[in-house]
Short mmCIF file of C-alpha atoms and ligand atoms in Angstrom, two decimals:
data_model
loop_
_atom_site.label_atom_id
_atom_site.label_comp_id
_atom_site.label_asym_id
_atom_site.label_seq_id
_atom_site.Cartn_x
_atom_site.Cartn_y
_atom_site.Cartn_z
CA UNK A 174 3.78 25.11 4.62
CA UNK A 175 1.74 22.92 6.92
CA UNK A 176 3.01 19.38 7.50
CA UNK A 177 2.88 16.55 10.01
CA UNK A 178 6.31 15.85 11.48
CA UNK A 179 7.79 13.55 14.10
CA UNK A 180 10.72 14.63 16.24
CA UNK A 181 11.11 11.20 17.87
CA UNK A 182 9.74 7.68 17.52
CA UNK A 183 6.68 6.69 19.51
CA UNK A 184 2.91 6.33 19.55
CA UNK A 185 0.48 8.60 17.71
CA UNK A 186 1.16 11.47 20.12
CA UNK A 187 4.54 12.11 18.40
CA UNK A 188 2.69 13.29 15.25
CA UNK A 189 2.81 17.09 15.26
CA UNK A 190 1.03 19.40 12.84
CA UNK A 191 3.56 22.18 12.24
CA UNK A 192 4.57 25.04 10.02
CA UNK A 193 7.68 23.96 8.11
CA UNK A 194 9.91 25.25 5.29
CA UNK A 195 9.02 24.25 1.72
CA UNK A 196 11.00 21.21 0.55
CA UNK A 197 14.11 22.08 -1.43
CA UNK A 198 14.26 20.51 -4.88
CA UNK A 199 17.07 18.14 -5.79
CA UNK A 200 18.48 18.17 -9.34
CA UNK A 201 15.89 15.68 -10.59
CA UNK A 202 12.91 16.67 -8.45
CA UNK A 203 9.57 18.23 -9.17
CA UNK A 204 7.46 19.98 -6.53
CA UNK A 205 3.94 18.75 -5.87
CA UNK A 206 1.11 20.59 -4.18
CA UNK A 207 -0.40 17.68 -2.26
CA UNK A 208 -4.18 17.39 -2.32
CA UNK A 209 -4.59 14.12 -0.42
CA UNK A 210 -2.22 11.65 1.27
CA UNK A 211 -3.12 8.06 2.15
CA UNK A 212 -2.37 6.45 5.49
CA UNK A 213 -0.61 3.07 5.42
CA UNK A 214 0.59 0.68 8.12
CA UNK A 215 4.17 1.47 7.08
CA UNK A 216 3.63 5.03 8.30
CA UNK A 217 3.07 3.69 11.80
CA UNK A 218 6.05 1.33 11.53
CA UNK A 219 8.29 4.29 10.64
CA UNK A 220 6.66 6.42 13.38
CA UNK A 221 7.37 3.70 15.94
CA UNK A 222 10.93 3.18 14.71
CA UNK A 223 10.23 -0.46 13.79
CA UNK A 224 11.09 0.20 10.11
CA UNK A 225 14.15 2.38 9.66
CA UNK A 226 14.60 3.50 6.07
CA UNK A 227 16.69 6.54 6.82
CA UNK A 228 19.47 7.73 9.07
CA UNK A 229 18.40 11.34 8.53
CA UNK A 230 18.16 13.52 11.63
CA UNK A 231 14.68 14.34 12.95
CA UNK A 232 12.24 15.92 12.28
CA UNK A 233 10.72 13.72 9.52
CA UNK A 234 7.56 14.17 7.54
CA UNK A 235 5.67 10.86 7.24
CA UNK A 236 3.37 9.59 4.47
CA UNK A 237 4.20 7.78 1.23
CA UNK A 238 1.12 8.04 -0.98
CA UNK A 239 -0.32 11.15 -2.57
CA UNK A 240 -2.38 12.77 -5.28
CA UNK A 241 -1.76 16.39 -6.20
CA UNK A 242 -0.60 18.90 -8.79
CA UNK A 243 2.84 19.64 -10.26
CA UNK A 244 3.72 23.23 -9.31
CA UNK A 245 7.47 23.44 -10.02
CA UNK A 246 9.51 21.42 -12.53
CA UNK A 247 12.87 22.53 -11.11
CA UNK A 248 15.75 21.40 -13.31
CA UNK A 249 14.34 17.92 -13.79
CA UNK A 250 14.29 16.21 -17.16
CA UNK A 251 10.62 15.22 -17.25
CA UNK A 252 7.75 14.99 -19.69
CA UNK A 253 5.42 16.30 -16.96
CA UNK A 254 4.08 19.85 -17.21
CA UNK A 255 3.10 22.45 -14.66
CA UNK A 256 -0.47 21.81 -13.56
CA UNK A 257 -0.42 18.08 -14.29
CA UNK A 258 -2.52 16.12 -11.82
CA UNK A 259 -0.37 13.25 -10.60
CA UNK A 260 -0.25 10.49 -8.03
CA UNK A 261 2.50 8.39 -6.58
CA UNK A 262 4.25 6.51 -3.84
CA UNK A 263 7.52 8.42 -3.36
CA UNK A 264 10.75 6.99 -1.91
CA UNK A 265 10.66 6.03 1.76
CA UNK A 266 14.04 7.49 2.69
CA UNK A 267 13.05 11.15 2.40
CA UNK A 268 10.27 13.40 3.64
CA UNK A 269 6.80 12.18 2.79
CA UNK A 270 3.38 13.43 1.85
CA UNK A 271 1.58 14.43 5.08
CA UNK A 272 2.46 17.86 3.84
CA UNK A 273 1.15 20.68 1.65
CA UNK A 274 4.14 20.24 -0.67
CA UNK A 275 6.45 17.35 -1.43
CA UNK A 276 9.55 17.08 -3.63
CA UNK A 277 9.63 13.88 -5.70
CA UNK A 278 11.59 12.26 -8.49
CA UNK A 279 9.23 12.39 -11.49
CA UNK A 280 10.16 8.78 -12.32
CA UNK A 281 8.29 7.75 -9.16
CA UNK A 282 4.97 9.28 -10.16
CA UNK A 283 2.44 9.26 -12.99
CA UNK A 284 -0.59 11.19 -14.18
CA UNK A 285 -3.50 10.31 -11.90
CA UNK A 286 -6.52 8.38 -13.19
CA UNK A 287 -8.97 10.87 -14.69
CA UNK A 288 -12.17 9.09 -13.74
CA UNK A 289 -11.85 9.31 -9.94
CA UNK A 290 -11.37 12.02 -7.32
CA UNK A 291 -7.96 13.00 -5.97
CA UNK A 292 -9.00 11.58 -2.60
CA UNK A 293 -9.52 8.25 -4.30
CA UNK A 294 -6.37 8.51 -6.44
CA UNK A 295 -4.20 9.06 -3.37
CA UNK A 296 -5.40 5.75 -1.94
CA UNK A 297 -4.03 3.66 -4.81
CA UNK A 298 -0.27 3.86 -5.40
CA UNK A 299 1.27 1.96 -2.50
CA UNK A 300 -1.30 -0.83 -2.35
CA UNK A 301 -1.69 -1.39 -6.08
CA UNK A 302 2.09 -1.40 -6.64
CA UNK A 303 2.50 -3.88 -3.79
CA UNK A 304 -0.24 -6.18 -5.04
CA UNK A 305 1.04 -6.02 -8.64
CA UNK A 306 4.61 -6.88 -7.67
CA UNK A 307 3.54 -9.71 -5.39
CA UNK A 308 1.01 -11.32 -7.72
CA UNK A 309 2.48 -10.74 -11.17
CA UNK A 310 6.24 -10.14 -10.85
CA UNK A 311 7.04 -12.55 -8.02
CA UNK A 312 4.01 -14.86 -8.04
CA UNK A 313 3.71 -14.92 -11.85
CA UNK A 314 -0.04 -15.40 -11.49
CA UNK A 315 -1.56 -16.58 -14.78
CA UNK A 316 -5.10 -16.42 -16.19
CA UNK A 317 -6.91 -19.47 -14.85
CA UNK A 318 -4.52 -19.78 -11.88
CA UNK A 319 -5.77 -19.68 -8.30
CA UNK A 320 -4.73 -16.96 -5.87
CA UNK A 321 -5.32 -16.95 -2.13
CA UNK A 322 -5.38 -13.34 -0.93
CA UNK A 323 -5.28 -12.79 2.80
CA UNK A 324 -6.86 -9.74 4.45
CA UNK A 325 -8.86 -9.04 1.31
CA UNK A 326 -10.78 -6.25 3.06
CA UNK A 327 -7.58 -4.33 3.87
CA UNK A 328 -5.59 -1.92 1.74
CA UNK A 329 -3.28 -4.29 -0.13
CA UNK A 330 -5.85 -7.10 -0.15
CA UNK A 331 -8.62 -5.00 -1.69
CA UNK A 332 -6.28 -3.98 -4.51
CA UNK A 333 -4.94 -7.53 -4.94
CA UNK A 334 -8.37 -9.12 -5.31
CA UNK A 335 -9.22 -6.75 -8.14
CA UNK A 336 -5.87 -7.10 -9.93
CA UNK A 337 -5.96 -10.90 -9.70
CA UNK A 338 -9.53 -11.00 -11.05
CA UNK A 339 -8.58 -8.67 -13.88
CA UNK A 340 -5.72 -11.05 -14.75
CA UNK A 341 -8.31 -13.83 -15.06
CA UNK A 342 -7.41 -15.77 -11.92
CA UNK A 343 -9.74 -17.64 -9.58
CA UNK A 344 -9.59 -15.63 -6.36
CA UNK A 345 -10.02 -17.09 -2.91
CA UNK A 346 -9.93 -14.43 -0.18
CA UNK A 347 -9.85 -14.35 3.61
CA UNK A 348 -11.85 -11.77 5.53
CA UNK A 349 -14.28 -11.45 8.44
CA UNK A 350 -17.47 -9.56 9.35
CA UNK A 351 -18.47 -6.93 6.78
CA UNK A 352 -15.11 -7.50 5.09
CA UNK A 353 -16.62 -10.64 3.55
CA UNK A 354 -19.15 -8.67 1.53
CA UNK A 355 -16.49 -6.13 0.57
CA UNK A 356 -14.21 -8.89 -0.74
CA UNK A 357 -17.09 -10.37 -2.75
CA UNK A 358 -17.99 -6.96 -4.16
CA UNK A 359 -14.40 -6.56 -5.38
CA UNK A 360 -14.66 -9.82 -7.29
CA UNK A 361 -13.46 -12.59 -4.97
CA UNK A 362 -14.88 -15.92 -6.19
CA UNK A 363 -14.77 -17.46 -2.72
CA UNK A 364 -14.34 -15.81 0.66
CA UNK A 365 -13.15 -17.74 3.69
CA UNK A 366 -14.39 -16.28 6.99
CA UNK A 367 -11.02 -16.63 8.69
CA UNK A 368 -12.44 -16.35 12.19
CA UNK A 369 -14.72 -19.36 11.69
CA UNK A 370 -13.07 -21.42 8.96
CA UNK A 371 -9.55 -22.83 8.65
CA UNK A 372 -8.15 -21.79 5.28
CA UNK A 373 -5.80 -24.80 5.31
CA UNK A 374 -8.72 -27.25 5.47
CA UNK A 375 -8.94 -27.54 1.67
CA UNK A 376 -5.32 -28.69 1.28
CA UNK A 377 -2.97 -27.43 -1.42
CA UNK A 378 -5.02 -25.31 -3.83
CA UNK A 379 -3.30 -21.97 -4.47
CA UNK A 380 -0.79 -21.23 -7.24
CA UNK A 381 -0.01 -17.95 -5.47
CA UNK A 382 -0.67 -16.88 -1.89
CA UNK A 383 -0.39 -13.21 -0.96
CA UNK A 384 0.10 -12.88 2.78
CA UNK A 385 -0.34 -9.41 4.29
CA UNK A 386 -0.95 -10.63 7.83
CA UNK A 387 2.20 -12.50 8.92
CA UNK A 388 2.53 -14.55 12.11
CA UNK A 389 0.36 -17.64 12.27
CA UNK A 390 -1.33 -16.77 8.94
CA UNK A 391 2.06 -16.81 7.21
CA UNK A 392 3.12 -20.02 8.97
CA UNK A 393 -0.02 -21.88 7.86
CA UNK A 394 0.02 -20.49 4.33
CA UNK A 395 2.86 -22.77 3.16
CA UNK A 396 0.49 -25.72 3.37
CA UNK A 397 -2.00 -24.38 0.81
CA UNK A 398 0.48 -23.64 -2.00
CA UNK A 399 0.51 -26.18 -4.83
CA UNK A 400 3.87 -27.77 -5.77
CA UNK A 401 5.97 -25.22 -7.73
CA UNK A 402 3.64 -22.45 -6.54
CA UNK A 403 4.64 -19.25 -4.72
CA UNK A 404 3.98 -17.78 -1.30
CA UNK A 405 4.61 -14.03 -1.23
CA UNK A 406 4.53 -12.29 2.12
CA UNK A 407 4.81 -8.57 2.80
CA UNK A 408 4.31 -9.03 6.52
CA UNK A 409 7.01 -11.43 7.67
CA UNK A 410 10.19 -13.32 6.85
CA UNK A 411 9.73 -16.38 4.63
CA UNK A 412 11.26 -19.72 5.68
CA UNK A 413 13.31 -20.90 2.68
CA UNK A 414 13.92 -24.38 4.15
CA UNK A 415 10.24 -25.01 4.76
CA UNK A 416 9.44 -23.82 1.24
CA UNK A 417 12.11 -26.10 -0.28
CA UNK A 418 10.76 -29.13 1.58
CA UNK A 419 7.31 -28.44 0.13
CA UNK A 420 8.64 -27.76 -3.38
CA UNK A 421 7.39 -24.19 -3.40
CA UNK A 422 8.92 -20.70 -3.49
CA UNK A 423 8.52 -18.28 -0.59
CA UNK A 424 9.55 -14.66 -0.99
CA UNK A 425 9.20 -11.20 0.47
CA UNK A 426 10.16 -7.73 -0.78
CA UNK A 427 10.17 -4.07 0.10
CA UNK A 428 8.31 -2.07 -2.50
CA UNK A 429 10.13 0.31 -4.85
CA UNK A 430 8.54 3.42 -6.32
CA UNK A 431 7.47 2.88 -9.94
CA UNK A 432 6.00 5.67 -12.06
CA UNK A 433 5.59 3.66 -15.29
CA UNK A 434 3.62 0.97 -13.44
CA UNK A 435 1.40 3.66 -11.91
CA UNK A 436 0.65 4.89 -15.44
CA UNK A 437 -0.56 1.35 -16.31
CA UNK A 438 -2.62 1.23 -13.14
CA UNK A 439 -4.22 4.60 -13.98
CA UNK A 440 -5.33 3.11 -17.30
CA UNK A 441 -6.84 0.12 -15.50
CA UNK A 442 -8.74 2.45 -13.19
CA UNK A 443 -10.02 4.59 -16.07
CA UNK A 444 -11.11 1.45 -17.95
CA UNK A 445 -13.14 0.37 -14.90
CA UNK A 446 -11.03 -2.73 -14.22
CA UNK A 447 -10.14 -1.66 -10.68
CA UNK A 448 -11.63 0.86 -8.31
CA UNK A 449 -10.39 2.61 -5.18
CA UNK A 450 -11.88 1.69 -1.81
CA UNK A 451 -11.68 4.75 0.45
CA UNK A 452 -13.67 4.18 3.62
CA UNK A 453 -12.60 7.15 5.75
CA UNK A 454 -11.13 10.61 5.12
CA UNK A 455 -9.57 12.75 7.86
CA UNK A 456 -8.35 16.34 7.82
CA UNK A 457 -4.59 16.69 8.21
CA UNK A 458 -5.16 18.18 11.67
CA UNK A 459 -6.75 14.88 12.74
CA UNK A 460 -3.72 12.78 11.81
CA UNK A 461 -3.47 11.26 15.31
CA UNK A 462 -7.00 9.92 14.97
CA UNK A 463 -6.13 8.51 11.55
CA UNK A 464 -3.10 6.71 13.00
CA UNK A 465 -5.13 5.37 15.87
CA UNK A 466 -7.46 3.81 13.28
CA UNK A 467 -4.69 2.34 11.10
CA UNK A 468 -3.00 0.99 14.25
CA UNK A 469 -6.17 -0.99 15.02
CA UNK A 470 -5.44 -3.27 12.05
CA UNK A 471 -9.19 -3.53 11.45
CA UNK A 472 -9.76 -0.95 8.73
CA UNK A 473 -11.56 -1.64 5.47
CA UNK A 474 -9.96 -0.49 2.22
CA UNK A 475 -8.02 2.74 2.67
CA UNK A 476 -8.07 5.77 4.91
CA UNK A 477 -6.80 9.10 3.61
CA UNK A 478 -5.76 12.53 4.89
CA UNK A 479 -7.19 15.64 3.24
CA UNK A 480 -4.24 18.00 2.95
CA UNK A 481 -5.45 20.79 0.66
N1 NAP B 14 6.80 -5.03 2.10
C1 NAP B 14 6.10 -4.07 1.50
O1 NAP B 14 6.60 -3.45 0.55
C2 NAP B 14 4.70 -3.77 1.97
C3 NAP B 14 3.87 -2.99 1.17
C4 NAP B 14 2.56 -2.77 1.60
C5 NAP B 14 2.12 -3.29 2.81
N2 NAP B 14 2.98 -4.01 3.57
C6 NAP B 14 2.53 -4.58 4.85
O2 NAP B 14 1.39 -5.39 4.59
C7 NAP B 14 0.55 -5.40 5.73
C8 NAP B 14 -0.88 -5.14 5.30
O3 NAP B 14 -1.00 -3.83 4.76
P1 NAP B 14 -2.46 -3.26 4.47
O4 NAP B 14 -2.30 -1.85 4.05
O5 NAP B 14 -3.22 -4.19 3.60
O6 NAP B 14 -3.07 -3.34 5.96
P2 NAP B 14 -4.51 -2.94 6.50
O7 NAP B 14 -5.30 -2.25 5.44
O8 NAP B 14 -4.30 -2.24 7.79
O9 NAP B 14 -5.19 -4.36 6.82
C9 NAP B 14 -6.31 -4.36 7.61
C10 NAP B 14 -7.17 -5.57 7.29
O10 NAP B 14 -6.50 -6.77 7.70
C11 NAP B 14 -7.52 -7.72 8.00
N3 NAP B 14 -6.98 -8.81 8.81
C12 NAP B 14 -6.33 -8.70 9.98
N4 NAP B 14 -5.97 -9.93 10.43
C13 NAP B 14 -6.41 -10.83 9.49
C14 NAP B 14 -6.34 -12.24 9.36
N5 NAP B 14 -5.74 -13.00 10.30
N6 NAP B 14 -6.89 -12.82 8.27
C15 NAP B 14 -7.49 -12.08 7.32
N7 NAP B 14 -7.61 -10.73 7.39
C16 NAP B 14 -7.07 -10.11 8.47
C17 NAP B 14 -8.55 -6.89 8.73
O11 NAP B 14 -9.80 -7.52 8.62
P3 NAP B 14 -10.62 -7.93 9.98
O12 NAP B 14 -10.95 -6.64 10.65
O13 NAP B 14 -11.79 -8.65 9.43
O14 NAP B 14 -9.69 -8.78 10.78
C18 NAP B 14 -8.49 -5.54 8.00
O15 NAP B 14 -9.52 -5.39 7.04
C19 NAP B 14 1.14 -4.39 6.70
O16 NAP B 14 1.90 -5.09 7.66
C20 NAP B 14 2.04 -3.54 5.83
O17 NAP B 14 3.10 -2.96 6.56
C21 NAP B 14 4.26 -4.26 3.18
#
């Protein structure tokens, strides 16, 4: 099969389009014919060797988002059938989805939304699962609560704005340039142009802050959380002492795969509550170009790789 592998850590030039053996199925795996894979910042972090999820020997296949079709059920105990159209964010510690075929645990995947294309479906799992966990499981965002969502024009942010609005929250977003209109179109009630306005200027207003930027943005975000509120960051290490002094909670997490949650998200998509935001699609052969774009940190919504 055709796949993108790395044989060492490094910049985008280590991404090699190669002919590789089909994945072998573990006892509880199904085999997926991948139609589309999404590109996420974590792919670059693994490529660079900044995130190390696995001690496996090289070569590795990157990519942890996909939409495709079940083509082999192996010996797995699953309710899925051959030919089911599925999507998912498989485990990070094994070969990924920049590949014509991928072996996955069926508990990590779900039937894809029916109302959108497979290119769009592939863009959803990692970012919607991240936003859901941050806002609802950790942040416990309630209807009528206020959420501050940083980088609302990015992958996680564009999903988070929609999920928070669907939950009935008041959504304040940060963005810049044409990202401001994108954030508004996704439902943000207020958008702060972060390049020209200080989001801390309005004092403590957010029940939940979702930080996907880190650095100075994370440092300044403590000051906008209301007492007993929650700062969730997926882009840095929270400072527990600082949070305690302010009477807030600050947390981070590494996302787990979650098939049942993806089934709920598919229903939300099919009901029109949330929509995918794919702004660029590349062929698998152009993976280096796709990584160059994700490495810019300036993308809007999601970029995807057409595999099939
Ligand atoms: N821990 C986990 O499980 C987990 C899961 C998912 C993601 N993450 C991490 O979360 C981060 C974000 O992921 P992503 O997929 O959303 O990234 P992304 O799509 O690459 O984010 C790009 C967006 O960030 C915006 N941005 C950059 N700096 C900003 C700032 N200071 N204020 C507001 N917006 C800003 C950019 O807008 P402008 O061009 O207007 O600046 C751009 O639209 C990454 O570091 C990723 O590794 C972690």
